[in-house]
Each structure stands twice: as structure tokens, then as C-alpha cells.
Tab-separated table of C-alpha atoms and ligand atoms in Angstrom:
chain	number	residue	atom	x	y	z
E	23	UNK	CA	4.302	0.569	-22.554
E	24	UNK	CA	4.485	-1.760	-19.367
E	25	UNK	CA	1.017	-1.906	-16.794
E	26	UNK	CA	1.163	-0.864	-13.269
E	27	UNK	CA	-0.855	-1.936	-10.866
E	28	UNK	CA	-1.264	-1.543	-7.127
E	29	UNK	CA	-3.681	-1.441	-4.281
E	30	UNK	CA	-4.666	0.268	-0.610
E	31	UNK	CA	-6.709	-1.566	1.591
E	32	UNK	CA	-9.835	1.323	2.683
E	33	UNK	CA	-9.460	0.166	6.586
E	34	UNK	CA	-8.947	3.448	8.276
E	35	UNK	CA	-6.684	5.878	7.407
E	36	UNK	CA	-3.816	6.111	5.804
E	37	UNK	CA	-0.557	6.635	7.667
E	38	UNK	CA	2.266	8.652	6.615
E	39	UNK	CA	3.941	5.220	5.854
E	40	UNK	CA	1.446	4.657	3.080
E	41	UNK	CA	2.356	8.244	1.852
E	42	UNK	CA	5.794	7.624	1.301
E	43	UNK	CA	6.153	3.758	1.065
E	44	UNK	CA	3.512	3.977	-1.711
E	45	UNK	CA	1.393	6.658	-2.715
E	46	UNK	CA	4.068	8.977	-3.631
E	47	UNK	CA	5.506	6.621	-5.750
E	48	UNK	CA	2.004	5.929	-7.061
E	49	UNK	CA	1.783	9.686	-8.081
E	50	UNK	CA	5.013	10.040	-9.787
E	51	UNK	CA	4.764	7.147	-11.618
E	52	UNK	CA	1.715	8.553	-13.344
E	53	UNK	CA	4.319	10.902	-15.126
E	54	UNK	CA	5.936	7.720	-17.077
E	55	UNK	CA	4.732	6.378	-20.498
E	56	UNK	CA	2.995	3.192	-18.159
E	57	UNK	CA	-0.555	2.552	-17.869
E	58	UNK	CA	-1.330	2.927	-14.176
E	59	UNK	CA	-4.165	1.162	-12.675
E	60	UNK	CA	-4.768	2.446	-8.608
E	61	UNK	CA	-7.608	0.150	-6.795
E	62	UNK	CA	-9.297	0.499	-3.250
E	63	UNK	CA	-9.015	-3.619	-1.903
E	64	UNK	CA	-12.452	-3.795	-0.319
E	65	UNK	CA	-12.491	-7.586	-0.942
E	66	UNK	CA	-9.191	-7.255	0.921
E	67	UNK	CA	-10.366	-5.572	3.496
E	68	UNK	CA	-13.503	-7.581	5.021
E	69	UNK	CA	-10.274	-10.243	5.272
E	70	UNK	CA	-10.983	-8.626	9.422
E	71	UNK	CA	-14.545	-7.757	10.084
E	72	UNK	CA	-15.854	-4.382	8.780
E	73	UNK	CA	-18.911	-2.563	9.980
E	74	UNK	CA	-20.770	-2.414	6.583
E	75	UNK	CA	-21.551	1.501	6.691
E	76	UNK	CA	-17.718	2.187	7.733
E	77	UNK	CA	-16.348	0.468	5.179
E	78	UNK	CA	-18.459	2.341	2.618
E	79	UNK	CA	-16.789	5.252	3.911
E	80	UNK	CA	-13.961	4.569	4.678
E	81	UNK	CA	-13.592	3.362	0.845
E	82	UNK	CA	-14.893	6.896	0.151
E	83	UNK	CA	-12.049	8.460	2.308
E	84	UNK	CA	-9.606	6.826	0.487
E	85	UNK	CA	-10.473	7.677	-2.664
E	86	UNK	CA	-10.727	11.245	-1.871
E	87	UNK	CA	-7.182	10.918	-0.113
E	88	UNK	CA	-5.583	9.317	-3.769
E	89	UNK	CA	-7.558	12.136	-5.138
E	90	UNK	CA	-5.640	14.986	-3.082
E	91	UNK	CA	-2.420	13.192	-3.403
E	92	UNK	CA	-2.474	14.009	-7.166
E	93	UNK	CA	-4.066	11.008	-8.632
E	94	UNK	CA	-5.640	11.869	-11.656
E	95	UNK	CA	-8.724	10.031	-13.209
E	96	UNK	CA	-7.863	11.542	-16.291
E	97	UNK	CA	-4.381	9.458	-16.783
E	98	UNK	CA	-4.760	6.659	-14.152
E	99	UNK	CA	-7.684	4.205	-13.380
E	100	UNK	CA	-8.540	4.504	-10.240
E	101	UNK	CA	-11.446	2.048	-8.761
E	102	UNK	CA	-12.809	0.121	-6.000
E	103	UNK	CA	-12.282	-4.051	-6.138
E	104	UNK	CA	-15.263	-5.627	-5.873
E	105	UNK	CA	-16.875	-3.249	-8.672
E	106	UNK	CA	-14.845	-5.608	-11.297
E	107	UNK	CA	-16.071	-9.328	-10.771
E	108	UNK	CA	-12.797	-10.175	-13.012
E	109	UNK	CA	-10.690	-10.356	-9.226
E	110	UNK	CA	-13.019	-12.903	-7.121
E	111	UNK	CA	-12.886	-15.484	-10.478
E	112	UNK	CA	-9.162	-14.844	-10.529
E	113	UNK	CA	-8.646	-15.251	-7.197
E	114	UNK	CA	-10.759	-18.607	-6.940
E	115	UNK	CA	-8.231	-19.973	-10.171
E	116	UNK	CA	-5.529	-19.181	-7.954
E	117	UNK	CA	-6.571	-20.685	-4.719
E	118	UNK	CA	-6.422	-23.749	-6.910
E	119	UNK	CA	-3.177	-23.433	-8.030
E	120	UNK	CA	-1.074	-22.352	-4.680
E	121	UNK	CA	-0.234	-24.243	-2.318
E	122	UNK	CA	-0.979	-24.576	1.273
E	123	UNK	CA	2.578	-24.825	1.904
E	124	UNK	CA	3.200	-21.069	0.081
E	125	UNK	CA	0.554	-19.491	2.122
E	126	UNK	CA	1.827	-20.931	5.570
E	127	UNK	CA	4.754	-19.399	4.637
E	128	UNK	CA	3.598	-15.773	4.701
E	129	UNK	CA	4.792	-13.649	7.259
E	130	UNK	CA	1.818	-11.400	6.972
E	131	UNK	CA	-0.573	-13.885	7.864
E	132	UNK	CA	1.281	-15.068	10.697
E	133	UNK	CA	1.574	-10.706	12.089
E	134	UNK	CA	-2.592	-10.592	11.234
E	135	UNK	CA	-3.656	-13.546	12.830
E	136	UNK	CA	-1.891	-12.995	15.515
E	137	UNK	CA	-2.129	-15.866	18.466
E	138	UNK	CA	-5.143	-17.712	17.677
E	139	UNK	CA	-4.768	-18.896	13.718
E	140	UNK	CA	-7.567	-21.042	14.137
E	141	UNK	CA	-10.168	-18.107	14.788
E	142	UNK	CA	-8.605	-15.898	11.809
E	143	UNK	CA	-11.008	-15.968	8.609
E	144	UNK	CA	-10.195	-18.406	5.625
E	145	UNK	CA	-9.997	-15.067	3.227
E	146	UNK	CA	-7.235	-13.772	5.957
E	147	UNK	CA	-5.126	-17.191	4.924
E	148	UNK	CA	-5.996	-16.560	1.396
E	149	UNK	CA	-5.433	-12.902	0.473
E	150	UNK	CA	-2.284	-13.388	-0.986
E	151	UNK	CA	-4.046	-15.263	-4.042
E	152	UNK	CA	-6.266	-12.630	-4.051
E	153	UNK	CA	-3.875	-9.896	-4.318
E	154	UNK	CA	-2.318	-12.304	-7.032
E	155	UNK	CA	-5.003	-12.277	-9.213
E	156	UNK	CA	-5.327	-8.360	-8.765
E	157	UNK	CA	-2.359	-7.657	-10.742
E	158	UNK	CA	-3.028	-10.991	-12.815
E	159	UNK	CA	-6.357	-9.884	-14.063
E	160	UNK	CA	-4.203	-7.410	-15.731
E	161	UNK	CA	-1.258	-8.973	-16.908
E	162	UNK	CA	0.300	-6.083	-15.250
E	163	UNK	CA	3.902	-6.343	-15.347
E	164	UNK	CA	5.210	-3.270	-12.731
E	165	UNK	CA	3.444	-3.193	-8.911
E	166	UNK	CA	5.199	-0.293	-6.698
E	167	UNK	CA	4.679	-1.259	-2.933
E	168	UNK	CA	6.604	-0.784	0.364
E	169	UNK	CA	8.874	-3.382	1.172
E	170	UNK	CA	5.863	-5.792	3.684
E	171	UNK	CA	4.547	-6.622	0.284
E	172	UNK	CA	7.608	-8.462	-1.336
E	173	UNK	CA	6.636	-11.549	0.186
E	174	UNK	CA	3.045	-11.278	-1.704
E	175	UNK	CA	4.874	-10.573	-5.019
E	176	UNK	CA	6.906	-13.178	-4.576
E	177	UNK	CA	4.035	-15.472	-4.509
E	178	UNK	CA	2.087	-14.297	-6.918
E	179	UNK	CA	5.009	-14.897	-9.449
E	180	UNK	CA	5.312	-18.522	-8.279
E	181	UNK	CA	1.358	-18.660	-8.967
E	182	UNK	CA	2.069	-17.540	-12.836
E	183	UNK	CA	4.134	-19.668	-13.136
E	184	UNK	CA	2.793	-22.892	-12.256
E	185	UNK	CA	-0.244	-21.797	-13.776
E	186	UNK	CA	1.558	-21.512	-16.898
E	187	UNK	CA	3.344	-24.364	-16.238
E	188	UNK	CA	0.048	-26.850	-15.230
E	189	UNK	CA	-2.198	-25.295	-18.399
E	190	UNK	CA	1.040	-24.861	-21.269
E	191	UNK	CA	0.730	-21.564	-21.857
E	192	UNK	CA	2.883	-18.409	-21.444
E	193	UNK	CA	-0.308	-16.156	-20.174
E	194	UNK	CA	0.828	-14.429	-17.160
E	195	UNK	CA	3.906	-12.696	-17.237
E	196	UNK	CA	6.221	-11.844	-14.364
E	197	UNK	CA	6.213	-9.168	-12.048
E	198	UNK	CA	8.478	-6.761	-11.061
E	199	UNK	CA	8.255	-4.656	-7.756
E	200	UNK	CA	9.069	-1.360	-7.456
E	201	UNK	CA	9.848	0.023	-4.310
E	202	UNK	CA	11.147	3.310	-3.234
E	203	UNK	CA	14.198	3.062	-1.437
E	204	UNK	CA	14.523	5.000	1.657
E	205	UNK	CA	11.143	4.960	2.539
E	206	UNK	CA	10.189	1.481	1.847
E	207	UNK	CA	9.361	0.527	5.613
E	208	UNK	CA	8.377	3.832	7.721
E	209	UNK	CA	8.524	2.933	11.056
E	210	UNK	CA	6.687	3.375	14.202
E	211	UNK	CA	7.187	6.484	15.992
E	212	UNK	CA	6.814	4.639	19.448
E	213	UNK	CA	8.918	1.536	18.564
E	214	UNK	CA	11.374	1.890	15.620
E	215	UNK	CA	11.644	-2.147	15.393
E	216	UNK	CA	7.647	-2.213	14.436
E	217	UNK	CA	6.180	-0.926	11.103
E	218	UNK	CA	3.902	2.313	11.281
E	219	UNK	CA	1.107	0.965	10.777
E	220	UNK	CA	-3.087	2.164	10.657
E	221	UNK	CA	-3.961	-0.970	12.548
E	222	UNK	CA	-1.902	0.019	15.163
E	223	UNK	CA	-3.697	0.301	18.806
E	224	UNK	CA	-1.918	3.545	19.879
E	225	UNK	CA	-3.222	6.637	17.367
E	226	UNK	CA	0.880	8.106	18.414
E	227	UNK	CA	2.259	5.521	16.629
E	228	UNK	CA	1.446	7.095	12.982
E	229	UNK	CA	1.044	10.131	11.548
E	230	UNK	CA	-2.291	10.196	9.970
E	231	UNK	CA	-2.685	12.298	6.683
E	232	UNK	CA	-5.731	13.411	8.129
E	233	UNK	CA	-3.883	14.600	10.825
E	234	UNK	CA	-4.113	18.219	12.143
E	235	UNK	CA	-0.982	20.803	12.346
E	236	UNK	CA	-1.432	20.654	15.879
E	237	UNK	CA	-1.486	16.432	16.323
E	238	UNK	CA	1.515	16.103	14.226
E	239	UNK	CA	3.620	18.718	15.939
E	240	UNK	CA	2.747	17.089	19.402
E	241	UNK	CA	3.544	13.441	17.642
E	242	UNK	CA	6.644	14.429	16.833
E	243	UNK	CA	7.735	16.086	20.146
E	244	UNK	CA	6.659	12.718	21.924
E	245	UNK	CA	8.330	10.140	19.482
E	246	UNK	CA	10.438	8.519	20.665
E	247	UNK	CA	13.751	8.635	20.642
E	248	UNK	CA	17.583	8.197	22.432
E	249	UNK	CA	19.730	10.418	24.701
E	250	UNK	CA	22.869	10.374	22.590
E	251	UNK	CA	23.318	13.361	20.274
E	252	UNK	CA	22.298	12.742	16.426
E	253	UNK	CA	25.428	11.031	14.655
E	254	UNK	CA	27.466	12.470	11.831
E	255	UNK	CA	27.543	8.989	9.941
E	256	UNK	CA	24.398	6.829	8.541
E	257	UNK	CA	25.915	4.150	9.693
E	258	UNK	CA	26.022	5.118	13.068
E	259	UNK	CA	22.344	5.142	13.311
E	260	UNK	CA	22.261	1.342	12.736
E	261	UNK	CA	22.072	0.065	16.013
E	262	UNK	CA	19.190	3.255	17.156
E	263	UNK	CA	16.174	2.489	15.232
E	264	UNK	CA	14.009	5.246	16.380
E	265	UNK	CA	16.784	8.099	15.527
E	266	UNK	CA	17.281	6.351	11.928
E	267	UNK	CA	13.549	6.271	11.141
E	268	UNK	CA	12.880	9.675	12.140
E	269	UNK	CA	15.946	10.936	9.960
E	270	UNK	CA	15.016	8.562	7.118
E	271	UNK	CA	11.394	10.058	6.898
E	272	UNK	CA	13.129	13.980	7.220
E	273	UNK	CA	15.195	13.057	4.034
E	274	UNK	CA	12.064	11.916	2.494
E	275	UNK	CA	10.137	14.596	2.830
E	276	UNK	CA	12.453	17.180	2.174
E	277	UNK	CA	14.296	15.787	-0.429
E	278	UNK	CA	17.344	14.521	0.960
E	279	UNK	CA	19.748	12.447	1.348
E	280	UNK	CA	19.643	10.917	5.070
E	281	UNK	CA	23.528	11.802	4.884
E	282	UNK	CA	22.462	15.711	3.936
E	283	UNK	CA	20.196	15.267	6.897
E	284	UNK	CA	23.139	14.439	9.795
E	285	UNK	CA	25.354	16.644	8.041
E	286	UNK	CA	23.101	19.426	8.942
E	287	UNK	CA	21.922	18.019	12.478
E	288	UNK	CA	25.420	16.342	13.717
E	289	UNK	CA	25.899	16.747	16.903
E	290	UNK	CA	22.894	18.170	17.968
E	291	UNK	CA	20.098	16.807	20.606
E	292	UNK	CA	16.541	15.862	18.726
E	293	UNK	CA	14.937	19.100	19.971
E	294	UNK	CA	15.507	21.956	17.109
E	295	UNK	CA	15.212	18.734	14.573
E	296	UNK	CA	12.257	17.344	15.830
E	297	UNK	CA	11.014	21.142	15.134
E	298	UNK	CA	12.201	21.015	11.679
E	299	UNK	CA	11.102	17.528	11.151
E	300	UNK	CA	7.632	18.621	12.445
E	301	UNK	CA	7.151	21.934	9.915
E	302	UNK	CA	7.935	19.499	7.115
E	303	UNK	CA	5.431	17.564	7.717
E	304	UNK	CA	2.739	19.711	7.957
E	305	UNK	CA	3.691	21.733	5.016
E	306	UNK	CA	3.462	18.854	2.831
E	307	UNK	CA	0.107	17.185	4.915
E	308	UNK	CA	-1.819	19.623	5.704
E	309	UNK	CA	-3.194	20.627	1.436
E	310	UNK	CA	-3.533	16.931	1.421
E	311	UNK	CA	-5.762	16.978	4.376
E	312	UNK	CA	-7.481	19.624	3.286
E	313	UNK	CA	-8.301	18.554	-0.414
E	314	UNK	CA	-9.265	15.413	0.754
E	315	UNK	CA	-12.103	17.369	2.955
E	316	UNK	CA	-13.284	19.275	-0.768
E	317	UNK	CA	-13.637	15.920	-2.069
E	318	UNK	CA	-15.443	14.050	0.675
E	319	UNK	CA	-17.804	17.243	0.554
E	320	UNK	CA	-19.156	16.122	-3.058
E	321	UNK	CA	-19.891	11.752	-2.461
E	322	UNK	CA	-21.587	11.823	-5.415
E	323	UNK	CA	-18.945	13.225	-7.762
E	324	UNK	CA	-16.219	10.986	-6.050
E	325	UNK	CA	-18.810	7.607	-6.595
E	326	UNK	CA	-19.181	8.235	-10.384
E	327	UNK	CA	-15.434	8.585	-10.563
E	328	UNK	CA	-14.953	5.233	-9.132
E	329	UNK	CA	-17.485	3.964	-11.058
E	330	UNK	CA	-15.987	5.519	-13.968
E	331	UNK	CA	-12.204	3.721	-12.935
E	332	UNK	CA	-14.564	0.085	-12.454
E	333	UNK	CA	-15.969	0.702	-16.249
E	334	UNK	CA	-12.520	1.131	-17.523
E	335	UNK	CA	-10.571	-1.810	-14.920
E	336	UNK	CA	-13.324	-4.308	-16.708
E	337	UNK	CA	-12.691	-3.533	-19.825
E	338	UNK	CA	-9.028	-4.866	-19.545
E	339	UNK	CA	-9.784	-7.466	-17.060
E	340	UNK	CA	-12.342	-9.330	-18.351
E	341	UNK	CA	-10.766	-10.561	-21.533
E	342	UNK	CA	-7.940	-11.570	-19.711
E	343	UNK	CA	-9.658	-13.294	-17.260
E	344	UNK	CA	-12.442	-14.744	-19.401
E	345	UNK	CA	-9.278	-16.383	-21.203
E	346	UNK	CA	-8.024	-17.435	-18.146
E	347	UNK	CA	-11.235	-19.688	-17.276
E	348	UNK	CA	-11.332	-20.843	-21.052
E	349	UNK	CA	-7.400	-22.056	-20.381
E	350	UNK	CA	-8.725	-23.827	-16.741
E	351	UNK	CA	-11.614	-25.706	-18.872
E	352	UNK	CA	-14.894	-23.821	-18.474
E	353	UNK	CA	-17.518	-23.529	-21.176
E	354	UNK	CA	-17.858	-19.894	-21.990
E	355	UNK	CA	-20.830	-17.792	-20.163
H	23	LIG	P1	-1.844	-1.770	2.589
H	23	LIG	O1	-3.220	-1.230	2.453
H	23	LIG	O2	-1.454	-2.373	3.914
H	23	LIG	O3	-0.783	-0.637	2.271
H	23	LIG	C1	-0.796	0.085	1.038
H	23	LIG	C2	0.630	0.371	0.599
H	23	LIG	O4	1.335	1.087	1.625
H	23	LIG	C3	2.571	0.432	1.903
H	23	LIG	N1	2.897	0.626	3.328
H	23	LIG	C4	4.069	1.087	3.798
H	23	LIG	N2	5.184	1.486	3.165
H	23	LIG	C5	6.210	1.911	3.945
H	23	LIG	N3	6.162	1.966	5.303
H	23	LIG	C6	5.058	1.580	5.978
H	23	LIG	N4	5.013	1.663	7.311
H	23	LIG	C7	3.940	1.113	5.218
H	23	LIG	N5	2.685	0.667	5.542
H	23	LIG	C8	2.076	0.359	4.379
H	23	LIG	C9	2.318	-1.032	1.567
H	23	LIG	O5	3.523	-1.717	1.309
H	23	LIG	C10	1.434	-0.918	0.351
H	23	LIG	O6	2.202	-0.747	-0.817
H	23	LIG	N6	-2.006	-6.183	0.241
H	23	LIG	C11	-1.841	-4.764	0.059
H	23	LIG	C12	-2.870	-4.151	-0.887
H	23	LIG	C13	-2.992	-4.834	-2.206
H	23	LIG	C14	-2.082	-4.737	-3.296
H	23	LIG	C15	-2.660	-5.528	-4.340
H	23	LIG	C16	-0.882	-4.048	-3.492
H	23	LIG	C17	-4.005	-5.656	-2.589
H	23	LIG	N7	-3.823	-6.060	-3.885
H	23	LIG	C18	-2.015	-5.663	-5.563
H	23	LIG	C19	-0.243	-4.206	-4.737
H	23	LIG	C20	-0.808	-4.988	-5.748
H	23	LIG	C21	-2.003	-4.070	1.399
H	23	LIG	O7	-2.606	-4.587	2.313
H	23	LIG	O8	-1.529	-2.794	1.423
């Protein structure tokens, strides 16, 4: 039995991109004979200024969100960050063990901070460690993500491993992403070069799986799109971003093949597909959206299941990390 791990950042709301990129992938994989471990990054998520009462719930919103998706506290942990100390002590080991040069290197950072580095926070520079020690803290082996996180896996490898190399140990194994293949990068649906994304300025950009029937039809119809007709071949869609996003994300949601897709739509304008496309959607979003409501109605119940997740996360992380410290050279608390 292999551990998964994986994390969502609670800064607004999640996107269809998270849906397929991740979540779904987090749901099905609760089916295998793995140990899957599902946590809310709040330490990840003050990286950019939070208003203190939004993040609490917008943490809250998230959880219920997993919740409708179908995860299931009964066979998955699911938890919020900074409930398990075991990830800040990590994450300090390991901003002593990267290197400047590895973080420089991150494309993410680079996207965040946009213009002005030298006004992004230190913990904005730093996150990869943290999301290092994350799936460190326990020795979890399997981390399904869409494809912006490779970069971050990458690096947290490298960090095993020169920990293991600098201390002489074997301790942290590697790690193996697992990413879905068709839907590993959703796109925006104004600009099919830019990743949908939640921090996104313009709300049409995403598809929100809070989103009404009514906002997602309308969405759709304005995405945007090309004149030509859609193609018969995948490979014609190369070079015509938007078209090959919006097909990709039909085939996802209904099950497809993109090819099954254009063999049904060939030749034909966007219009009755964008319908199709649309009705899709909302069939599958709209129980989400409305679960997610049931459990945002009861706080209470959703806080004791997190807290619940937290009691069970420490229990696995804090051996491994209290190790981890007695390896770096601390007396023991
Ligand atoms: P976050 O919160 O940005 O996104 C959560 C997950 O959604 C995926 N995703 C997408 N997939 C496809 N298309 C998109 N447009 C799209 N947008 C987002 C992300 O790849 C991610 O899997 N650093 C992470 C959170 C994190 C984490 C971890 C993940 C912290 N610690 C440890 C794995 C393991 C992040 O900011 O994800």
C-alpha cells in the first residue's frame, strides 16, 4: 500500500480546472488500495495576503466543495495545514537544505510575483519547500496534481535527496506524480494560451463550481473561440488553442475521447457544441454546487471533520518528522 498525498490552496473558489486537473482524480483514487491524505494549504495560502475572516471561510468552502465531490472522511484524511505543526518544522528543515538557485528557478514564482519580485513575500519564494515537506511529513510516495505542479515535484525530490544525501540516511523516498492526461492544464476560456485559473481578474475566464446553470451557459456562449469550422483531426486543433481546450474539457466531462468528440462535431460551427458542451457541464456541476451549500449549512459538523482529518494527519506525521529533526541534530522535545 503506497501514500497519496495532495493539496488545494482555500483562496477562492475552485475552478473547473481544479475539478478535472485534480479533484477528480483525487476522488477516484480513493477507490485504490492507497492511503489518501487530501489537505486545505492555508499556510500556502497567506503566501498573498488574506483577510483573516475570508480565509476562515473560504477554508470552510473548500472543504465542503471536497466534501460534495465525493471525498469521504471515512476512507481519506482530509484536513486543514496549519492544524498539524509537523509541516512548518518540515518546511523550516527544508529551507535549509534547497537552494536559492532551485527556487529562482521556479516558474511559479516568477507567474505570482509578477513584476516587482522585490515586494513579493519571502513565504511566496519559499512555498515550494513548503509544499515539499507536505508530502515529506508523510513519506508519501504518489501526489496526483495538474501538470503547473511538476516543477514543485521536481524539487521536492531533489530536496530528499540531498537531505538523504547531507544526513546518510535513506528517509525520504521519491515521489511520483500522477497526473491525468487530457485534463492536466484546463485552459482559460478567454485566452487558450493562459491557464484557467481562480486568481484570474476576469470571473469569464473560469467556470466556478459554484457556478449557477445560468452563469455557465452564458460562459460558454461567450468563450472564446475561432471562425473556422471544428476540425475532423486532433491534430488539427494544434495551432487553435481556444477550440482544443474547449473540446479537451467536452471529452472530459463526458467521457470521451477528444477524437470521439470531432468525430461527432466535424464540420460544424461552435454553436450546437457550445450547447452541448454547456448541458454537460451543468449536469455534472450543478449536485456539486448544491451539496456543497448542505454542507456549508452545518460549520460545525464540517469543523469537527477537519479536526477529525488534523487528529489522524498527526498521527503519521509526527513520527516522521520528529525523526527527521533527531536526523538534523536536535535534542528531543
Ligand atoms: P492549487 O490550489 O493552485 O490547485 C490545486 C490543484 O488543481 C490543479 N489545477 C489545475 N489542473 C488543471 N488545469 C488547471 N487550469 C488547473 N488549475 C489548478 C493544480 O495542479 C493542483 O493539483 N501548490 C499547490 C497546492 C499544494 C500541494 C501540496 C499539491 C500544496 N502542497 C502538496 C500537492 C502536494 C497549489 O497551489 O495548488
Amino acid at each position: 500500500m503506497a501514500r497519496i498525498f495532495s493539496g488545494i490552496q482555500p483562496t477562492g473558489i475552485a475552478t473547473l480546472g481544479n475539478y478535472l486537473g485534480a479533484l477528480r482524480n483525487w476522488v477516484a483514487l480513493q477507490e485504490s488500495e492507497d492511503e489518501c491524505i487530501f489537505c486545505l494549504v492555508d499556510l500556502h495560502a497567506i503566501t498573498n495576503f488574506q483577510e483573516a475572516a475570508a480565509l476562515r471561510e473560504q477554508t470552510r468552502q473548500m472543504a465542503a466543495l471536497l466534501l460534495a465531490c465525493g471525498i469521504d472522511p471515512a476512507r481519506s484524511i482530509l484536513f486543514h495545514q496549519s492544524a498539524v505543526s509537523a509541516h512548518a518544522r518540515l518546511a523550516w528543515i527544508f529551507n535549509c537544505v534547497a537552494r536559492m538557485g532551485w527556487l529562482k528557478r521556479m516558474t511559479q514564482f516568477k507567474d505570482k510575483a509578477g513584476r516587482d519580485q522585490e515586494a513579493a513575500s519571502t513565504g511566496l519564494f519559499v512555498y515550494p519547500n513548503l509544499m515539499a515537506a507536505d508530502i515529506h511529513a508523510y513519506h508519501a510516495t504518489k501526489v496526483p496534481v495538474g501538470d503547473d505542479q511538476l516543477q514543485h515535484l521536481e524539487l521536492a525530490n531533489d530536496i530528499a535527496e540531498k537531505f538523504n544525501h547531507d544526513f546518510g540516511v535513506a528517509f525520504f523516498p521519491r515521489i511520483e506524480p500522477l497526473v491525468l492526461k487530457d485534463s492536466a492544464r484546463v485552459m482559460s476560456l478567454r485566452d487558450g494560451t493562459k491557464k484557467m485559473s481562480k486568481s484570474d481578474p476576469s470571473d469569464q475566464s473560469r467556470i466556478n463550481m459554484t457556478d449557477t446553470a445560468d452563469m455557465i451557459d452564458q460562459k460558454i456562449r461567450k468563450a472564446k473561440t475561432d471562425p473556422a469550422p471544428l476540425p475532423e483531426h486532433v491534430h488539427d486543433l494544434a495551432s487553435r488553442p481556444e477550440a482544443r481546450n474547449l473540446v479537451g474539457i467536452f471529452a472530459t466531462i463526458t467521457g470521451q475521447t477528444p477524437h470521439q468528440v470531432l468525430h461527432h462535431f466535424a464540420g460544424a460551427g461552435f454553436g450546437p457544441f457550445k450547447t452541448q458542451l454547456a448541458e454537460a457541464l451543468i449536469a455534472h456541476i450543478e449536485p456539486i454546487s448544491l451539496r456543497t451549500r448542505q454542507y456549508l449549512d452545518d460549520p460545525t459538523a464540517l469543523d469537527q471533520i477537519l479536526k477529525d482529518g488534523a487528529h489522524r494527519a498527526a498521527a503519521i506525521a509526527e513520527p516522521i518528522v520528529t525523526e527527521a529533526e533527531r536526523l538534523v541534530g536536535f535534542l528531543s522535545r
